[in-house]
mmCIF file with all atom_site columns, C-alpha atoms in Angstrom:
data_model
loop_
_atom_site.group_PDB
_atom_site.id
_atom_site.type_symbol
_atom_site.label_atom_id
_atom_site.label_alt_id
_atom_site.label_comp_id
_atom_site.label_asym_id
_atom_site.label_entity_id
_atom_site.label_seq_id
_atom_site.pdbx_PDB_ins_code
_atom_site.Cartn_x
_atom_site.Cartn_y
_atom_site.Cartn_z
_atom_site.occupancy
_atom_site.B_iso_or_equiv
_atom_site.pdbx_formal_charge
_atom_site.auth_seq_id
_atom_site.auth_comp_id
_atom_site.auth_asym_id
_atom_site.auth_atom_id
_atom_site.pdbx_PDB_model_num
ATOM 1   C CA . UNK A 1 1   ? 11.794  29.212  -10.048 1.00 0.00 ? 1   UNK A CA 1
ATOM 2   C CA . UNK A 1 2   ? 12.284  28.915  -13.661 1.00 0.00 ? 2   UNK A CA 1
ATOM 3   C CA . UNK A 1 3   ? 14.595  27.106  -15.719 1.00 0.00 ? 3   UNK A CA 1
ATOM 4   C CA . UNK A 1 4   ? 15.948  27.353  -19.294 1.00 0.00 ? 4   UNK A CA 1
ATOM 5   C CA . UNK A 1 5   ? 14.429  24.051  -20.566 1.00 0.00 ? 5   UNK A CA 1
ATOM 6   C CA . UNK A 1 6   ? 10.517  25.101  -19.348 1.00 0.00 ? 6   UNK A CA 1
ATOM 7   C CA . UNK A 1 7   ? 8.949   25.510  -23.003 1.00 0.00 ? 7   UNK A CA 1
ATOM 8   C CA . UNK A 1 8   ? 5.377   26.274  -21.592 1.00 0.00 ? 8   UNK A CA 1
ATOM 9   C CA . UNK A 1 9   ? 3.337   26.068  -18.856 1.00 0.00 ? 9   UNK A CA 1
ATOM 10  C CA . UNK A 1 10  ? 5.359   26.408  -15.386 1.00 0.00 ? 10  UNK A CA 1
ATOM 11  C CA . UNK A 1 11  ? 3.650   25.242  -11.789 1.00 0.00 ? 11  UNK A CA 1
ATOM 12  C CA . UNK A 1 12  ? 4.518   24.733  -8.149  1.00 0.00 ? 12  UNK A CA 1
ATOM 13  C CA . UNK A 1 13  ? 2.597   23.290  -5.093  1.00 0.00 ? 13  UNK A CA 1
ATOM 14  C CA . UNK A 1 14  ? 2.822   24.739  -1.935  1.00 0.00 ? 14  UNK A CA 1
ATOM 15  C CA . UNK A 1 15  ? 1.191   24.726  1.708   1.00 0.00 ? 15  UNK A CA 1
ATOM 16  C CA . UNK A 1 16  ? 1.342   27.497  3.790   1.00 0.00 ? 16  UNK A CA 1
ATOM 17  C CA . UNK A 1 17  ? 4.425   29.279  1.270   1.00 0.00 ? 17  UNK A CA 1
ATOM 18  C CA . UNK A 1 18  ? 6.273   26.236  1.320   1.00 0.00 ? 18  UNK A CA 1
ATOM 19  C CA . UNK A 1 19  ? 7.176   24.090  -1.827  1.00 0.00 ? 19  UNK A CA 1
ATOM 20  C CA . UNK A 1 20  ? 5.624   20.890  -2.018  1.00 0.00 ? 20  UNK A CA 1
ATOM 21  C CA . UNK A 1 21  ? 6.522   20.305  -5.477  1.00 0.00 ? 21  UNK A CA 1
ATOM 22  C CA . UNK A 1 22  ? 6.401   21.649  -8.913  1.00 0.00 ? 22  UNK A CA 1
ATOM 23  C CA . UNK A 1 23  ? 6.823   20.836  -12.585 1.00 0.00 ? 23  UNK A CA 1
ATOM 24  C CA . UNK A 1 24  ? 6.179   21.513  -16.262 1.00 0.00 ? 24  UNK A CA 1
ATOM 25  C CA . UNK A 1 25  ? 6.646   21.664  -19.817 1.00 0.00 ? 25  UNK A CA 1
ATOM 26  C CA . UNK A 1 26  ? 9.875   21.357  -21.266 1.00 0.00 ? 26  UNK A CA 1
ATOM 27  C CA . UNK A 1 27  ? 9.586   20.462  -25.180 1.00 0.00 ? 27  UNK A CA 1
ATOM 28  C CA . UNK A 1 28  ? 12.774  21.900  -26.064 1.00 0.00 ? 28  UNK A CA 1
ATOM 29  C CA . UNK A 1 29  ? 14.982  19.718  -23.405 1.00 0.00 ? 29  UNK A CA 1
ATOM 30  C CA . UNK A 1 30  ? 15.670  16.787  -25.573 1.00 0.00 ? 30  UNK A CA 1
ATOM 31  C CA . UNK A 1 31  ? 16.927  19.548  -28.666 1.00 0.00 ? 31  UNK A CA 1
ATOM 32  C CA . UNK A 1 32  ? 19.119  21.268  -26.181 1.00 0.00 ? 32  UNK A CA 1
ATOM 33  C CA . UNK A 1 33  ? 21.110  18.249  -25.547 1.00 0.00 ? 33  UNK A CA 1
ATOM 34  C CA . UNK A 1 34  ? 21.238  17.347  -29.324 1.00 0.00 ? 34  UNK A CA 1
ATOM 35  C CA . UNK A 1 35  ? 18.799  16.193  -29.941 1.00 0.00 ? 35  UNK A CA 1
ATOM 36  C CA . UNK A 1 36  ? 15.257  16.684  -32.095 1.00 0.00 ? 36  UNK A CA 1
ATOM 37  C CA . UNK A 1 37  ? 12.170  18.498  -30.133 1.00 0.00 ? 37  UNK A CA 1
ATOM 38  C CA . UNK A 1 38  ? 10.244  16.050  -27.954 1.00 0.00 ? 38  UNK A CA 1
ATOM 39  C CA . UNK A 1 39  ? 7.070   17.068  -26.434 1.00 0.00 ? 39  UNK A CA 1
ATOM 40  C CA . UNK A 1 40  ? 7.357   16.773  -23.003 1.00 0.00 ? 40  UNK A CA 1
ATOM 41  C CA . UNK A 1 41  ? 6.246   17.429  -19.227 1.00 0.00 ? 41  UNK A CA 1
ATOM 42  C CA . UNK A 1 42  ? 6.675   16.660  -15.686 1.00 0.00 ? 42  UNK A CA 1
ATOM 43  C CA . UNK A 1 43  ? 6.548   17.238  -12.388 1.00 0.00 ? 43  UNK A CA 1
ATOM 44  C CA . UNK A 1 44  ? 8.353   15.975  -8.639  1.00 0.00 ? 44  UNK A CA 1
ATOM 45  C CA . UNK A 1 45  ? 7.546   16.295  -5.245  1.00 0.00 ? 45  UNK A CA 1
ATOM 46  C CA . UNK A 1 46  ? 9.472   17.471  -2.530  1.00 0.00 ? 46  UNK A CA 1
ATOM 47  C CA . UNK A 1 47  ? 9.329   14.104  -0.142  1.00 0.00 ? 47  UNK A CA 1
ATOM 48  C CA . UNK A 1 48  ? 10.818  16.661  3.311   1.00 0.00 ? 48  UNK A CA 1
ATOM 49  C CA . UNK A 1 49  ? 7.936   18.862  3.512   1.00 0.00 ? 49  UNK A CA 1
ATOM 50  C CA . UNK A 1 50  ? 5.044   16.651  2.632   1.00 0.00 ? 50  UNK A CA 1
ATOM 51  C CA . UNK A 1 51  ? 6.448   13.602  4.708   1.00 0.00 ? 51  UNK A CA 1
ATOM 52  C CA . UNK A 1 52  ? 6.254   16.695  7.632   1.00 0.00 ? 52  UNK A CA 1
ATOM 53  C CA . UNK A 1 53  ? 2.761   17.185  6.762   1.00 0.00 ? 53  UNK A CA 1
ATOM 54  C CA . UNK A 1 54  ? 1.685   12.922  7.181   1.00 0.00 ? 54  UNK A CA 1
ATOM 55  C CA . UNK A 1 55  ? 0.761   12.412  10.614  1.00 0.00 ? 55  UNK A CA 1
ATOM 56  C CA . UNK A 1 56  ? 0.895   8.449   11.131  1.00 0.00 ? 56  UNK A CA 1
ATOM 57  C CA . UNK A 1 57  ? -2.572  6.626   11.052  1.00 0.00 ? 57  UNK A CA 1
ATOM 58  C CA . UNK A 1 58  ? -3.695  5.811   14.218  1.00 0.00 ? 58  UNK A CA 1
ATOM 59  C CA . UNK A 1 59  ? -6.694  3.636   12.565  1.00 0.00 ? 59  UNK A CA 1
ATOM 60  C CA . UNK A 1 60  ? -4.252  1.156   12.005  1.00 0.00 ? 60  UNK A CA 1
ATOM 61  C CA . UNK A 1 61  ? -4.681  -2.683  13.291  1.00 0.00 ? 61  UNK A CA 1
ATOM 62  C CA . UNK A 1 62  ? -1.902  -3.524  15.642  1.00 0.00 ? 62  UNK A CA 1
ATOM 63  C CA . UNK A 1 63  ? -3.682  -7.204  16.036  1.00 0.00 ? 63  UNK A CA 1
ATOM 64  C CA . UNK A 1 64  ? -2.771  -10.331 15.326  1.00 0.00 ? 64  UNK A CA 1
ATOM 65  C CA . UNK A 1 65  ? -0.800  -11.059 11.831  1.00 0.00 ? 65  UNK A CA 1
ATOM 66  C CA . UNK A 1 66  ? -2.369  -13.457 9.611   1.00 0.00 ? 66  UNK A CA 1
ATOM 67  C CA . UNK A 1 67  ? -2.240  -15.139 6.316   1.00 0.00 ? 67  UNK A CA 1
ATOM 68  C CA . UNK A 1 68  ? -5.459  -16.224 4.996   1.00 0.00 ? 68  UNK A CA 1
ATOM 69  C CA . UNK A 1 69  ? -5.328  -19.339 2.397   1.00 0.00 ? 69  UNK A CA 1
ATOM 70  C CA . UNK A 1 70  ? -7.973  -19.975 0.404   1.00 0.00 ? 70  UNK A CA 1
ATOM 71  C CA . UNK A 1 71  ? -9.360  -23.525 0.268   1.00 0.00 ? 71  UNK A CA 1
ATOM 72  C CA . UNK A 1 72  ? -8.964  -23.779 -3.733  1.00 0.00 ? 72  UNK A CA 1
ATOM 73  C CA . UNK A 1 73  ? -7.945  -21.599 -6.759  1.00 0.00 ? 73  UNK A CA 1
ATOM 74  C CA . UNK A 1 74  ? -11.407 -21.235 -7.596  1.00 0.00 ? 74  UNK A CA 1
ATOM 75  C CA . UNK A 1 75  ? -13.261 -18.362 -7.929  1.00 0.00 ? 75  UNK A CA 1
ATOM 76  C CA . UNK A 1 76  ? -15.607 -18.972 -4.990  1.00 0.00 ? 76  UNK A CA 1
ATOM 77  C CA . UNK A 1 77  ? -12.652 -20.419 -2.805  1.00 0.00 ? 77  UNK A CA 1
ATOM 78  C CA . UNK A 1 78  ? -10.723 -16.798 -3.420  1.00 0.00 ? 78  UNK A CA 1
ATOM 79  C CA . UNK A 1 79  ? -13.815 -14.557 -2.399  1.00 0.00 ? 79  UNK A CA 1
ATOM 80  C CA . UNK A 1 80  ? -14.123 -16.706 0.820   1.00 0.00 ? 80  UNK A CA 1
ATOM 81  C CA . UNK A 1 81  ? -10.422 -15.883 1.877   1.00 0.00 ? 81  UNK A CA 1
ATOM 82  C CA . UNK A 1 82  ? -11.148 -12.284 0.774   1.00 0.00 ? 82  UNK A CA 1
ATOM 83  C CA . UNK A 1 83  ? -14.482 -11.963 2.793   1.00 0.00 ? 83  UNK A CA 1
ATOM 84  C CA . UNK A 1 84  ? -12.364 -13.238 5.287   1.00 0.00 ? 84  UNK A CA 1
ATOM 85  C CA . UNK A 1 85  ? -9.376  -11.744 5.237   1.00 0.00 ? 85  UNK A CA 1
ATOM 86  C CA . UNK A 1 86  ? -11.919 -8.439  5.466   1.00 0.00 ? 86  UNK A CA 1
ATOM 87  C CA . UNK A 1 87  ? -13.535 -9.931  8.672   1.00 0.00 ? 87  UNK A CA 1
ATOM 88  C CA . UNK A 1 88  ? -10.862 -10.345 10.004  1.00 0.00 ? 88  UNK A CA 1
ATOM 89  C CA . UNK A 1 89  ? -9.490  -6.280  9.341   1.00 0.00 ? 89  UNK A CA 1
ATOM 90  C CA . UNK A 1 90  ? -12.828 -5.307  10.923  1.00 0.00 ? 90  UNK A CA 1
ATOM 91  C CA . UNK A 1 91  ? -11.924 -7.036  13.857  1.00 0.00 ? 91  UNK A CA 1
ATOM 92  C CA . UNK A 1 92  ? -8.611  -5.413  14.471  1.00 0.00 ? 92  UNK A CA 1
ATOM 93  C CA . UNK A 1 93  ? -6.186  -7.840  13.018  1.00 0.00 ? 93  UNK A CA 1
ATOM 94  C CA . UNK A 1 94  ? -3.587  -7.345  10.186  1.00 0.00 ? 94  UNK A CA 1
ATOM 95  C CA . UNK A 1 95  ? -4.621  -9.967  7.704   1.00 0.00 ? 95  UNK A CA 1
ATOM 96  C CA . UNK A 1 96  ? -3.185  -10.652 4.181   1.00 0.00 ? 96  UNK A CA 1
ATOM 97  C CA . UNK A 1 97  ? -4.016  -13.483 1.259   1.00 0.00 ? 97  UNK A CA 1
ATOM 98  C CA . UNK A 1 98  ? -0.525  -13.560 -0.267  1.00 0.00 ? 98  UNK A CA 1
ATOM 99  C CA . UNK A 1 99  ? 3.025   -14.435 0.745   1.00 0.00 ? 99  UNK A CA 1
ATOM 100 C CA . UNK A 1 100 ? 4.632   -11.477 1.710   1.00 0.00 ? 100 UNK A CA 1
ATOM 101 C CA . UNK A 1 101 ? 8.565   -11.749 2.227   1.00 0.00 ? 101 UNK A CA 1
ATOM 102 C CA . UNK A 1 102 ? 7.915   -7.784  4.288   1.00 0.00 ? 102 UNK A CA 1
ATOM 103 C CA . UNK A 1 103 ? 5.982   -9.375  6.693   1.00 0.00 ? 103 UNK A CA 1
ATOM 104 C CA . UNK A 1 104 ? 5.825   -12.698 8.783   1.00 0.00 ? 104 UNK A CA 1
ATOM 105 C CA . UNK A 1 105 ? 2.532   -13.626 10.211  1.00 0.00 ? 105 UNK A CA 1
ATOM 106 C CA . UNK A 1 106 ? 1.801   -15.342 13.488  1.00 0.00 ? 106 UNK A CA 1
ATOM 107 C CA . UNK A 1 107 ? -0.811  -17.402 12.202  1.00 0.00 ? 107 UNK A CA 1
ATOM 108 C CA . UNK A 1 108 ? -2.124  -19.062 9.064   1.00 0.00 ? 108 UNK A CA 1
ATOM 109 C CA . UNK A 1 109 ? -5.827  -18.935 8.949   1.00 0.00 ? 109 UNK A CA 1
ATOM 110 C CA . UNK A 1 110 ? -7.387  -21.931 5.919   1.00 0.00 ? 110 UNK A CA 1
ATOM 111 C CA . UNK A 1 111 ? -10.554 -20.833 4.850   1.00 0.00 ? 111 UNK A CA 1
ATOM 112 C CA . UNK A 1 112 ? -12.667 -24.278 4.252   1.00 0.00 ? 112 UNK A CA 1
ATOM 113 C CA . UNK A 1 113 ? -16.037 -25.230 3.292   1.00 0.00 ? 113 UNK A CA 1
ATOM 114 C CA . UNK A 1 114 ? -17.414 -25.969 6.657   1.00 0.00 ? 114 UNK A CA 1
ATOM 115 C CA . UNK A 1 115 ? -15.327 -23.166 8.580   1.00 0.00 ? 115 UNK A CA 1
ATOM 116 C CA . UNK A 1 116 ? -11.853 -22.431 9.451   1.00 0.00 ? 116 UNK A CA 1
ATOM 117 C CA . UNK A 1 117 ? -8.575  -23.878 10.828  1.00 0.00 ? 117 UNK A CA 1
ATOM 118 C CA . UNK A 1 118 ? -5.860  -21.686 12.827  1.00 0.00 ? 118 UNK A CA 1
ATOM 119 C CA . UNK A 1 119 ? -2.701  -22.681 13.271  1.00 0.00 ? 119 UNK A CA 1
ATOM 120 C CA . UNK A 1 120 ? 0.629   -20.762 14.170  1.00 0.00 ? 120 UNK A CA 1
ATOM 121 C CA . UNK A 1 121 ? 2.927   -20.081 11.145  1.00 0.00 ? 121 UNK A CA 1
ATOM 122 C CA . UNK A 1 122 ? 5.707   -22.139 12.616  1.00 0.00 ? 122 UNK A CA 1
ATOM 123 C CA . UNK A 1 123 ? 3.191   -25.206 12.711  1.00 0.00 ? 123 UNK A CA 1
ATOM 124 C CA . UNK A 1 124 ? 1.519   -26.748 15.427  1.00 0.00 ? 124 UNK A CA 1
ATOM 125 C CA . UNK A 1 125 ? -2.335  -28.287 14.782  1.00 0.00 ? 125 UNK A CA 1
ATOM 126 C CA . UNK A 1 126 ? -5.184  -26.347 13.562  1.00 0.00 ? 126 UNK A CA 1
ATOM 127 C CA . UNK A 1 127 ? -7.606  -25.127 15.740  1.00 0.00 ? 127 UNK A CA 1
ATOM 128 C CA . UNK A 1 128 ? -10.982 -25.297 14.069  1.00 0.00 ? 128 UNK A CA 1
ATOM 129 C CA . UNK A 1 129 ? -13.118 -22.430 14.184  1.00 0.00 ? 129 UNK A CA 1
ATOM 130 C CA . UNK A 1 130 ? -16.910 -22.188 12.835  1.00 0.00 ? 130 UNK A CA 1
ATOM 131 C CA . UNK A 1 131 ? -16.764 -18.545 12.477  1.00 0.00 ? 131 UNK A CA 1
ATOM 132 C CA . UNK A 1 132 ? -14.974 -15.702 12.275  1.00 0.00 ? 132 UNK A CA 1
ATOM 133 C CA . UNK A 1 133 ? -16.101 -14.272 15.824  1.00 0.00 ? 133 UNK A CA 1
ATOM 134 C CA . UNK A 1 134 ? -14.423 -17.650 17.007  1.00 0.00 ? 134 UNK A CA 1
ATOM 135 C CA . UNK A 1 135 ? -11.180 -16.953 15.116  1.00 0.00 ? 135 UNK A CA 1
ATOM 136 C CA . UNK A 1 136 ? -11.132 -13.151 16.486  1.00 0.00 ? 136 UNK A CA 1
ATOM 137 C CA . UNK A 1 137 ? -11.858 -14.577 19.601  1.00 0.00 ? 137 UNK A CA 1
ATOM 138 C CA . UNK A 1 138 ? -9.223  -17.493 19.695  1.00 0.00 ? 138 UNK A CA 1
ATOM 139 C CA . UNK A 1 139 ? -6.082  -14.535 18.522  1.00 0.00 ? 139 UNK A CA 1
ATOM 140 C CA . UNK A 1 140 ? -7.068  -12.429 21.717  1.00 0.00 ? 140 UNK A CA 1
ATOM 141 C CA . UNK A 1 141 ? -7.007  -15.301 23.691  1.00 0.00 ? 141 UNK A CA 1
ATOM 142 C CA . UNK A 1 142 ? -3.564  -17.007 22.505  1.00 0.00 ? 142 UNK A CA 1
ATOM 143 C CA . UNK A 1 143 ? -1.668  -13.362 21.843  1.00 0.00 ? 143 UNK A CA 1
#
């Protein structure tokens, strides 16, 4: 398809002769509307046909939800929570550092020096665990 305001170069993408999207350059645009020549390009996607082409992940953890805190602002504190929050990813869980208003998480895991302390997000007392095969192992056992 091409349209009046395409200056130069036209392109589509397509799968199996159906559009997926397309774009180009279109210099003149801004003149044609009174304006002075701008140059310009683009592009959009056509969001029907590629969603159809996504097939959902089935990879993805279905675990436990939980928001690791690190136990200071420090640089060392933060990899902690990171290393954990990855731990606790390979492990099957859905873990996060940072509030997320998208998501509520089950449990609030604080990374400290000496180990870690569980607790449910709506409070209750830690449960201290030295490692992160005891955390994994704690979620499976309280759901």
């Amino acid at each position: 398809r091409r349209f009046e305001y395409y200056s130069g170069l036209v392109f589509r993408f397509e799968r199996d002769g159906r559009r997926l999207g397309g774009g180009g350059r279109y210099d003149h645009l801004i003149e044609l509307v009174h304006g002075r020549p701008v140059p310009a390009s683009g592009f959009a996607f056509e969001l029907e046909p590629l969603m159809a082409l996504v097939t959902p992940s089935t990879g993805r953890p279905t675990g436990p939800a939980v928001l690791v805190e690190p136990a200071g602002s420090d640089a060392s504190s933060i990899a902690a929570a990171l290393r954990a929050a990855d731990g606790l990813r390979e492990r099957g869980c859905i873990a996060w550092l940072t509030a997320d208003s998208s998501r509520t998480p089950t449990w609030r895991l604080a990374v400290e020096a000496d180990g870690y302390a569980l607790s449910p997000w709506s409070g209750g007392v830690p449960r201290r665990c030295a490692s992160l095969d005891d955390v994994a192992s704690a979620l499976g056992g309280l759901g």
